[in-house]
Short mmCIF file of C-alpha atoms and ligand atoms in Angstrom, two decimals:
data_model
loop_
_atom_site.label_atom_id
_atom_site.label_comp_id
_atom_site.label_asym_id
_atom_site.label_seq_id
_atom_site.Cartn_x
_atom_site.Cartn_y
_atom_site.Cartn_z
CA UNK A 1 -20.46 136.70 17.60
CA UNK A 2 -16.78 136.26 17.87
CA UNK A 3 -14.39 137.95 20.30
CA UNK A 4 -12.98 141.41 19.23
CA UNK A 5 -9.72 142.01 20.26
CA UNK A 6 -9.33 145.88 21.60
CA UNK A 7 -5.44 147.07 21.32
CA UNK A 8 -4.30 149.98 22.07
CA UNK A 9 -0.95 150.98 19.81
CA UNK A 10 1.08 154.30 19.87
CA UNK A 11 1.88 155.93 16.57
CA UNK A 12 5.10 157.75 17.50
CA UNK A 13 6.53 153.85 18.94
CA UNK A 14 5.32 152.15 15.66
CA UNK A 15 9.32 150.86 15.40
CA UNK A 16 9.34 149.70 18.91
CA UNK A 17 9.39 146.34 19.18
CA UNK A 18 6.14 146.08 21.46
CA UNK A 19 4.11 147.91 18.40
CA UNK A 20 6.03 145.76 16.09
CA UNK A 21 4.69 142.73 17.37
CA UNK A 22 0.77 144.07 17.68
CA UNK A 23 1.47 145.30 13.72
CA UNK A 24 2.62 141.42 13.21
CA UNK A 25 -0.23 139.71 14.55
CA UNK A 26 -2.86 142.11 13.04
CA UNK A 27 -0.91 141.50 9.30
CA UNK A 28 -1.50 138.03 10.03
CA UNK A 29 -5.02 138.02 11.13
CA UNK A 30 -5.49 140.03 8.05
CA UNK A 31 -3.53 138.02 5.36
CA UNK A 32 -5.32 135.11 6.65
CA UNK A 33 -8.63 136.88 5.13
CA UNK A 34 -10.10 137.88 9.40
CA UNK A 35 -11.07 141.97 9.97
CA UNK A 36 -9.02 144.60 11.69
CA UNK A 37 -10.16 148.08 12.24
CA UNK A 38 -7.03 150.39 12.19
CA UNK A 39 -6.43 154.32 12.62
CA UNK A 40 -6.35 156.46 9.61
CA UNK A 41 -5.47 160.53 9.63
CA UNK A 42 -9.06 160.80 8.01
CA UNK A 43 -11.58 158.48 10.04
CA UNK A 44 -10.80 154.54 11.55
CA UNK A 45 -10.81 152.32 8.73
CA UNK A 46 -12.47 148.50 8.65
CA UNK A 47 -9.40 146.63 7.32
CA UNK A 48 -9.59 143.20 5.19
CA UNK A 49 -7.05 141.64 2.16
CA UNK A 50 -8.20 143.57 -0.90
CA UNK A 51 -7.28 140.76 -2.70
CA UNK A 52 -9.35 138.22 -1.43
CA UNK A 53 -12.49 137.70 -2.38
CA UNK A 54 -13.62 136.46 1.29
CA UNK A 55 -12.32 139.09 3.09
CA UNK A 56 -14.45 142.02 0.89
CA UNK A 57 -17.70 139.70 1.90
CA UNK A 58 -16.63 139.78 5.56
CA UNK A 59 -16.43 143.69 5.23
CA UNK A 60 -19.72 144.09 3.80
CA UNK A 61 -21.83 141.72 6.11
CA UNK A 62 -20.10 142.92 9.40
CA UNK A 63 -20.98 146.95 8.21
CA UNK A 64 -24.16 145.97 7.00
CA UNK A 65 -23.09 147.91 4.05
CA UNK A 66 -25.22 146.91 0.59
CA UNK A 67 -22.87 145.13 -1.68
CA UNK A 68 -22.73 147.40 -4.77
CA UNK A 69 -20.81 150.03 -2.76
CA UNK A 70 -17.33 149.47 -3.44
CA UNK A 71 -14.25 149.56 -1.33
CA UNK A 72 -10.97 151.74 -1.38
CA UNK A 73 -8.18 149.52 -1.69
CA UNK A 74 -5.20 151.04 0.94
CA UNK A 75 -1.77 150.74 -0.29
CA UNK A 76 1.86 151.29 1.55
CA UNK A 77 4.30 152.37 -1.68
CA UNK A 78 4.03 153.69 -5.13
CA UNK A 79 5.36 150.11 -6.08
CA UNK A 80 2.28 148.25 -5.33
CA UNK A 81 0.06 150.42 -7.48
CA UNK A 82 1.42 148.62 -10.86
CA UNK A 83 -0.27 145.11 -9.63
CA UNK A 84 -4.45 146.72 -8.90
CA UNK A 85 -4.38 148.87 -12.35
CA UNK A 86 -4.08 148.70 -15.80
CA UNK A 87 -2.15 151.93 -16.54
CA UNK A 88 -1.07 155.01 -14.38
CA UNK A 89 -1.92 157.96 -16.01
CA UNK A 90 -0.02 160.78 -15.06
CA UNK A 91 -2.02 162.98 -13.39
CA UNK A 92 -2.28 159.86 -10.82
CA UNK A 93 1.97 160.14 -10.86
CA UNK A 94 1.72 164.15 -10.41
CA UNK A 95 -1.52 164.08 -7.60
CA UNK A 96 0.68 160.18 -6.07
CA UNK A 97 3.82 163.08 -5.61
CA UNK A 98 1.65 165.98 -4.16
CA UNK A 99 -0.65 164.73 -2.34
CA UNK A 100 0.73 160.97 -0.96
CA UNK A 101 0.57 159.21 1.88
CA UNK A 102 -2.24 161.54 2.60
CA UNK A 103 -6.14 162.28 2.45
CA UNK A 104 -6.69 161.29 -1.54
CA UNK A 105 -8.06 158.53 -3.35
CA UNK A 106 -8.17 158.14 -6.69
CA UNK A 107 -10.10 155.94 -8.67
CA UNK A 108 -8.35 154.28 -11.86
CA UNK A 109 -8.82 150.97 -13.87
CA UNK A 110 -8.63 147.98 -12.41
CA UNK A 111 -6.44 144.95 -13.36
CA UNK A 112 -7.72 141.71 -12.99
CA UNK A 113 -5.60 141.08 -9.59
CA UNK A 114 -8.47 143.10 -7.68
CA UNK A 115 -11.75 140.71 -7.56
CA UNK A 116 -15.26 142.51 -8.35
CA UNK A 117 -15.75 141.52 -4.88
CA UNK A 118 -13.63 144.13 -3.23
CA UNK A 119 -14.83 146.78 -6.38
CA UNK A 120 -18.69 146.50 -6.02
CA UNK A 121 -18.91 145.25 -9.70
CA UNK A 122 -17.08 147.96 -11.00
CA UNK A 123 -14.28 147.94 -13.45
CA UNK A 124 -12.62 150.74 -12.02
CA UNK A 125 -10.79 150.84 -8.11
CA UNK A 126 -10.44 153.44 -5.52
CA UNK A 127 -6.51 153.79 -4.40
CA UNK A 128 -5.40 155.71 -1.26
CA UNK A 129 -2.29 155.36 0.71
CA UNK A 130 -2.91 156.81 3.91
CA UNK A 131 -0.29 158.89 6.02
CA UNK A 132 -1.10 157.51 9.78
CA UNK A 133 2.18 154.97 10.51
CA UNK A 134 0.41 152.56 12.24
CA UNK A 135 -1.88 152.30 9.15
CA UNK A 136 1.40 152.03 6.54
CA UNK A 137 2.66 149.38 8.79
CA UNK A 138 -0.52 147.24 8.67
CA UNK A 139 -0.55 147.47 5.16
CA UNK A 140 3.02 146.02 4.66
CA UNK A 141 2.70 143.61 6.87
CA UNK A 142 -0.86 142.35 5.58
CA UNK A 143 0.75 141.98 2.21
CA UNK A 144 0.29 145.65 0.11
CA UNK A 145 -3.33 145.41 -0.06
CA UNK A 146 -5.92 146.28 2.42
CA UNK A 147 -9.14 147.00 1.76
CA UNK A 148 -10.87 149.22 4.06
CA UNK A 149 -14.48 151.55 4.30
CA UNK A 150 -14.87 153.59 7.35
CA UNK A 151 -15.22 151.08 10.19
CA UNK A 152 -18.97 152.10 11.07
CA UNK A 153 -22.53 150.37 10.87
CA UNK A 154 -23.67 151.47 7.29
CA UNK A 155 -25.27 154.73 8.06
CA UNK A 156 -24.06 155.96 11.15
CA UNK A 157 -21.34 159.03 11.12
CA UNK A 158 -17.57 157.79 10.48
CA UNK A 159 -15.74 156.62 13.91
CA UNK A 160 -12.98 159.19 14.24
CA UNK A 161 -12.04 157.23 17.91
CA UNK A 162 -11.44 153.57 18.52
CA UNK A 163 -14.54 153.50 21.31
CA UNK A 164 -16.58 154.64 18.28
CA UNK A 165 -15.89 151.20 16.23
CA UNK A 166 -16.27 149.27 19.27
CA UNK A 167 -19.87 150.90 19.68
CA UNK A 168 -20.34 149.52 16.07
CA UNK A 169 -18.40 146.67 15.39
CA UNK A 170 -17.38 144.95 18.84
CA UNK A 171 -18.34 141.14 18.13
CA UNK A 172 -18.51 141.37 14.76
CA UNK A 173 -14.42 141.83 13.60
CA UNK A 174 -11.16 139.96 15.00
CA UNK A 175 -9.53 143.19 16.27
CA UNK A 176 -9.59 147.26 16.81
CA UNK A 177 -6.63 149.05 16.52
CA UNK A 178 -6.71 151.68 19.05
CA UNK A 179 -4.05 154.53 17.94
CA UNK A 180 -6.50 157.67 19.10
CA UNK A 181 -8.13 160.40 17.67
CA UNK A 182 -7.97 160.39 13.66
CA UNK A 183 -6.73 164.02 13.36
CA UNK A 184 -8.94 165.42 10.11
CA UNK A 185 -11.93 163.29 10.97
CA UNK A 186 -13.85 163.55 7.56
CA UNK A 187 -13.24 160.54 4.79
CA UNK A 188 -10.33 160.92 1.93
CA UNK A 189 -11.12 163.36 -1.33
CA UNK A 190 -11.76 161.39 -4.05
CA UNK A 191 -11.09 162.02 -7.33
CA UNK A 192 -11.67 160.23 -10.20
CA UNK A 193 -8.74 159.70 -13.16
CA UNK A 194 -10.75 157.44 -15.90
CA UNK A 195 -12.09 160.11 -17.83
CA UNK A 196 -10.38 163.06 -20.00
CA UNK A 197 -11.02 165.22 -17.17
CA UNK A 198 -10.43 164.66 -13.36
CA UNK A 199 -13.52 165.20 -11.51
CA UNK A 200 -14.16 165.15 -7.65
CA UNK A 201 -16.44 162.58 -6.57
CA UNK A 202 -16.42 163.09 -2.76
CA UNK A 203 -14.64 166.69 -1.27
CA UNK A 204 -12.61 166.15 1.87
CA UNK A 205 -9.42 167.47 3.61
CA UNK A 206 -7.95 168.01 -0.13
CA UNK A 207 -9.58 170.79 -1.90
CA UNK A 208 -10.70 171.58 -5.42
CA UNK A 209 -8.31 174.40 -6.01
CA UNK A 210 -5.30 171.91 -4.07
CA UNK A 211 -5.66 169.52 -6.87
CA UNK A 212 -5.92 172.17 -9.79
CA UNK A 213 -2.84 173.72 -8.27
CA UNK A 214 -0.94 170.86 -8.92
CA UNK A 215 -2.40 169.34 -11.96
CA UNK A 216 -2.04 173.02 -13.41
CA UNK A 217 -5.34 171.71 -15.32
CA UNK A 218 -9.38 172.51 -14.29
CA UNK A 219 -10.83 169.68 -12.13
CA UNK A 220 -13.89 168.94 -12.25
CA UNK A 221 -17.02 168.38 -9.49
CA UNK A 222 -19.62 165.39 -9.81
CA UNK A 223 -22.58 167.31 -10.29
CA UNK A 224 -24.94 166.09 -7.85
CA UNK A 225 -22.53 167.42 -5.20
CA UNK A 226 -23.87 170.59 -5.96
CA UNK A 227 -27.41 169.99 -6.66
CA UNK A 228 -29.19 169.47 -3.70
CA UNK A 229 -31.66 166.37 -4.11
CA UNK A 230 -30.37 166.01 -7.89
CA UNK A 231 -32.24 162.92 -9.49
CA UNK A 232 -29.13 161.90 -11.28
CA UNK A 233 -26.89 159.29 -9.54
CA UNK A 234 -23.63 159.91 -8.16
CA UNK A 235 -20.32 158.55 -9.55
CA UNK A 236 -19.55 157.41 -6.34
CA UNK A 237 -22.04 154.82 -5.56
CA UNK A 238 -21.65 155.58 -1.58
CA UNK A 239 -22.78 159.21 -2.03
CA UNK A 240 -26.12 158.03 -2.95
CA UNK A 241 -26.87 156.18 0.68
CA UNK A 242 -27.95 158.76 3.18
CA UNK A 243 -24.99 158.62 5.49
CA UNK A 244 -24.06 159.58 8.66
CA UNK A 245 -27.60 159.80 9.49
CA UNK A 246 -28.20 161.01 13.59
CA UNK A 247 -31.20 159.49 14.96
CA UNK A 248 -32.81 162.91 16.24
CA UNK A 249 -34.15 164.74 13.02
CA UNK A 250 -31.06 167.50 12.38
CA UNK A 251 -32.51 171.06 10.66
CA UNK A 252 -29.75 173.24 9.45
CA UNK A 253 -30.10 176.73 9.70
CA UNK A 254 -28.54 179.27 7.18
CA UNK A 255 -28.15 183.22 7.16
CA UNK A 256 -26.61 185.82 8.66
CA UNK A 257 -24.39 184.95 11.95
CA UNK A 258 -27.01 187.08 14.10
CA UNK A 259 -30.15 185.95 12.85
CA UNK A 260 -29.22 182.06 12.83
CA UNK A 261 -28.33 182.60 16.40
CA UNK A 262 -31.61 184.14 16.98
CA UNK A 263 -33.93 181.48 14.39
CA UNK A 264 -32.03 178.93 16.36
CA UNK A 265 -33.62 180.07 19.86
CA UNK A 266 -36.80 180.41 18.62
CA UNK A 267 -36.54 176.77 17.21
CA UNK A 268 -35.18 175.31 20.17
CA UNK A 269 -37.90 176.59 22.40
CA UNK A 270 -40.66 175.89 20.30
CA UNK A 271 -39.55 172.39 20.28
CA UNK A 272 -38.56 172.07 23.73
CA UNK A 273 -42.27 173.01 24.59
CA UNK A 274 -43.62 170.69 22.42
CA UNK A 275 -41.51 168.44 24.96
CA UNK A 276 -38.85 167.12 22.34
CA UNK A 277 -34.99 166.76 23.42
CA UNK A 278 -33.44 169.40 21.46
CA UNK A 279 -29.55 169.30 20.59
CA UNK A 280 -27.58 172.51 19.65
CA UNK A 281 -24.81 172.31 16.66
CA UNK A 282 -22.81 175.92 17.05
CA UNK A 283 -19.69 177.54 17.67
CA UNK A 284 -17.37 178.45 20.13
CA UNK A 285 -18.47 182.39 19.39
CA UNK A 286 -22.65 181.56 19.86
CA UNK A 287 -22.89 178.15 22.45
CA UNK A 288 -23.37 180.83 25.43
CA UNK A 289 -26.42 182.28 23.72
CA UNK A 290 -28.23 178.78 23.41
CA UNK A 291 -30.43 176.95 25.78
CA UNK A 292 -31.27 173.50 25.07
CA UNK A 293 -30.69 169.99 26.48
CA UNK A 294 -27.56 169.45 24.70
CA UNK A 295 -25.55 171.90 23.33
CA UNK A 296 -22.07 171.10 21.46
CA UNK A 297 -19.33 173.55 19.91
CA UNK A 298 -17.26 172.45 16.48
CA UNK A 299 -14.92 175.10 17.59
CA UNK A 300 -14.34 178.36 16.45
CA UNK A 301 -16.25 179.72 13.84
CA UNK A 302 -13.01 180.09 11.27
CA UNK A 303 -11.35 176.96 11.93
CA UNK A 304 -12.71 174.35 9.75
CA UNK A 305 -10.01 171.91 10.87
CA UNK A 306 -11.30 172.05 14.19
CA UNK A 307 -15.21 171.59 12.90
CA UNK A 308 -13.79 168.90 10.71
CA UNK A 309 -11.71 166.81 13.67
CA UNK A 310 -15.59 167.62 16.14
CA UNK A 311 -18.56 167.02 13.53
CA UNK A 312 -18.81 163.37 13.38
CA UNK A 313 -18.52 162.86 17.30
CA UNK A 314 -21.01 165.11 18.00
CA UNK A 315 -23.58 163.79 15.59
CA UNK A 316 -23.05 160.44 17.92
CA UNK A 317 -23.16 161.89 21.33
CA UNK A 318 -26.13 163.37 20.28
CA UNK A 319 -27.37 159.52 19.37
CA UNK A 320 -26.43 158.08 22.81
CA UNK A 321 -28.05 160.75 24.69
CA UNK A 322 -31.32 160.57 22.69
CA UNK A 323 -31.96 164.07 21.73
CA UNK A 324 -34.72 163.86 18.81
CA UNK A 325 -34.61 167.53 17.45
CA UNK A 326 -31.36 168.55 16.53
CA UNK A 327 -30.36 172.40 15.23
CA UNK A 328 -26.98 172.80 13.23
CA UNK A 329 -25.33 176.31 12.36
CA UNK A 330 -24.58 176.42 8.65
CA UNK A 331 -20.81 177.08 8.34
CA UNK A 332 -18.60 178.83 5.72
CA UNK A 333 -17.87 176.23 2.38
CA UNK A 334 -14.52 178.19 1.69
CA UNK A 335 -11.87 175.44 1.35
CA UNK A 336 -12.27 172.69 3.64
CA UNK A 337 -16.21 173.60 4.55
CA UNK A 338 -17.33 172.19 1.26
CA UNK A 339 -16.31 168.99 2.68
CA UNK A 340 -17.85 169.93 6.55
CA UNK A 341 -21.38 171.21 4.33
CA UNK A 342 -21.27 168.18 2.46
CA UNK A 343 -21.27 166.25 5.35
CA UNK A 344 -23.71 167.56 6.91
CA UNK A 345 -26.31 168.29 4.46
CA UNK A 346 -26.30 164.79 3.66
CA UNK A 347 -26.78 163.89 7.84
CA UNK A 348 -30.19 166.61 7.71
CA UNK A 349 -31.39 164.70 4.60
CA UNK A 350 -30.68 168.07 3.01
CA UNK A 351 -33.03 169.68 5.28
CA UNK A 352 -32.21 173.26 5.28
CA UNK A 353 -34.28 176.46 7.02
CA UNK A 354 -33.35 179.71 6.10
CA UNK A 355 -32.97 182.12 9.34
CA UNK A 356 -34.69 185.21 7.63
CA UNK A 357 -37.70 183.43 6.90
CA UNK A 358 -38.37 181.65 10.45
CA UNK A 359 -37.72 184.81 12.18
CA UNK A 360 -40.57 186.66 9.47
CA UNK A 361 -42.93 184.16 10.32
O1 TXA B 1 -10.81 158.46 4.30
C1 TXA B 1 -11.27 157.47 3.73
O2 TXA B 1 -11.38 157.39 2.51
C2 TXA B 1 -11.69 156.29 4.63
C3 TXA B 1 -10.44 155.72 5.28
C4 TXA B 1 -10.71 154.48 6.07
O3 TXA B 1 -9.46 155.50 4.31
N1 TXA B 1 -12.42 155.32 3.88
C5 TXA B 1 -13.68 155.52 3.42
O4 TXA B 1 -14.24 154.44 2.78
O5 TXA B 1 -14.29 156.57 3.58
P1 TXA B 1 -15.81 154.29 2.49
O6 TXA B 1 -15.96 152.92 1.97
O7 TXA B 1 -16.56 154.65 3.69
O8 TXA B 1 -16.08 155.27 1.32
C6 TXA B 1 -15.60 154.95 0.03
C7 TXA B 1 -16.33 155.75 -1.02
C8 TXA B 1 -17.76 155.28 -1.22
O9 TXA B 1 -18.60 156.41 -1.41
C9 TXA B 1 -17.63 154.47 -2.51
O10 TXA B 1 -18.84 154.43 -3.23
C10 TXA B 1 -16.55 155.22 -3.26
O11 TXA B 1 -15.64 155.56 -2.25
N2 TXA B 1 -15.84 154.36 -4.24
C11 TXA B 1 -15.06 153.29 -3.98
N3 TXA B 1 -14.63 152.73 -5.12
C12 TXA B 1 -15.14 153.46 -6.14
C13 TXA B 1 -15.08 153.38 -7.56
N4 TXA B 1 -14.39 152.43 -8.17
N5 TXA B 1 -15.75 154.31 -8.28
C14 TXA B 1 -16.45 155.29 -7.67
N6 TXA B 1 -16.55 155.42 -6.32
C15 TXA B 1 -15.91 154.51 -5.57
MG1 MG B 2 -18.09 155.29 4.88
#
């Protein structure tokens, strides 16, 4: 165990010189190859030098993360993207002008300045430069380089709150970074540049027809996005794990607004008398129509920014108040819900009811 240190830091005083100093002393804990766990606008990041060796081990043993799952190497400036690749196609120039600092990573060759360490074996590296100030600063003052995976245990749901890394990680990294609520709260699109044609490897706050918009070219998805328990492996080695995994067993439930509500009821008190702790996924529009022992709204029904920012904090309350049956509402995969669906077929193990038939039964 060593001690983690627990800051709190305010984004809109990141010039002040109080922030300044916190920024300093994190740099330096991270230049001198220790962990910091820093606010992101997608999820908290796990910080360490992408550029030492030591520091990528450190990141893997303190997530528990299996080391073959590469990291996304966080940069501050279009500068410092020469040094970790070979060449910089332009599609990476056109997305780098669209779509940076912001939600995007995109994976490109390597040079031989990034160890295999910090790439999981791979020849290729994942680049984002995030938008979230404090994050920018921490990567300047580390250096350029900070490598950084969602700053959760390997397999529980991103943290999207600083008490959420501390639930994880407290005792096992030098310092959290506590700069609130990480306003999307699902991970970075990724897209990958290496081949002729871009493809999507992981959909997130940046959509499909975003990047096709501004590439004026056809982007591609990794197939086993869309094939549900596809044999084939995915691109991105960390779709393959079964992520974000609740502890209670989580059923989603697809159909018609009405009859999910309804299939949803049934469900709940089937398993309530069969004296399970049932938890409720739903909307702002249905939670007064459930009854169960925990019961949690993403939101309204048409914001998906809202179910976005509420998803991966749910999945944990439910965890720390031991529910073991948990129901989730399907919701719409129209821009942003691809991501949300994603998500969350991957937490249910791709466990999917269909309302119609439960209610037939
Ligand atoms: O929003 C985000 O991207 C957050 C914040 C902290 O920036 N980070 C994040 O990192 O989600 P992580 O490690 O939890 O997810 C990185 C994903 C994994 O699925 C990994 O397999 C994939 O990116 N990845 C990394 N490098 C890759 C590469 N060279 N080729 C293919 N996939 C790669
Ligand atoms: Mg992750």
């Amino acid at each position: 165990m060593i001690k983690t240190e627990f800051i709190p830091i305010h984004e809109e005083n990141i010039g002040e010189k109080s922030e300044r100093a916190i920024i300093e002393k994190a740099g330096k804990i991270l230049s001198e190859g220790g962990l910091v766990a820093f606010p992101t606008e997608t999820v908290y990041g796990l910080g360490g030098d992408a550029l030492q060796k030591k520091s990528s081990e450190k990141i893997y043993a303190a997530k528990g993360r299996p080391s073959d799952n590469p990291l996304i190497v966080h940069i501050c400036c279009m500068e410092a993207l020469d040094k970790i690749v070979k060449e910089i196609p332009k599609e990476a120039v056109t997305l780098a002008k669209s779509f940076w600092p912001g939600p995007l990573t995109m994976i490109l060759q390597k040079s031989d300045a990034v160890p295999y360490e910090t790439t999981g074996g791979l020849d290729t590296v994942a680049v984002r430069m995030p938008e979230n100030k404090i994050a920018l600063a921490l990567i300047k003052a580390a250096g350029g380089y900070v490598a950084a995976p969602s700053a959760n245990t390997s397999g529980k749901p991103s943290p999207t709150l600083a008490e959420h890394v501390k639930e994880d990680l407290d005792g096992r990294i030098d310092m959290i970074l506590d700069g609130g609520s990480a306003c999307i709260g699902l991970e970075s699109t990724i897209v990958d540049l290496t081949e002729k044609v871009p493809m999507i490897l992981r959909p997130g706050y940046i959509t499909r027809e975003m990047l096709e918009q501004a590439l004026d070219m056809e982007v591609a998805v990794d197939r086993t996005l869309l094939e549900s328990g596809s044999k084939q492996a995915p691109k991105a080695p960390g779709m393959k794990y079964r992520h974000y995994a609740p502890k209670g067993e989580l059923t989603i439930v697809s159909g018609k607004p009405e009859t999910v509500t309804e299939a949803i009821r049934h469900l709940a008190q089937e398993k309530k008398q069969a004296g399970e702790r049932v938890g409720i996924i739903c909307t702002d529009e249905t939670k007064a129509l459930y009854q169960a022992d925990c019961i949690a709204s993403v939101g309204a029904r048409t914001d998906e920014e809202a179910i976005a920012h509420h998803l991966y904090a749910i999945l944990r309350e439910f965890d720390t108040k031991q529910v073991t049956c948990i129901y989730s509402e399907a919701f719409s995969e129209k821009g942003m819900g691809q991501a949300i669906m994603n998500r969350l077929l991957k937490a249910a193990g791709h466990h999917v009811l269909e309302a119609e038939t439960i209610l037939k039964k």
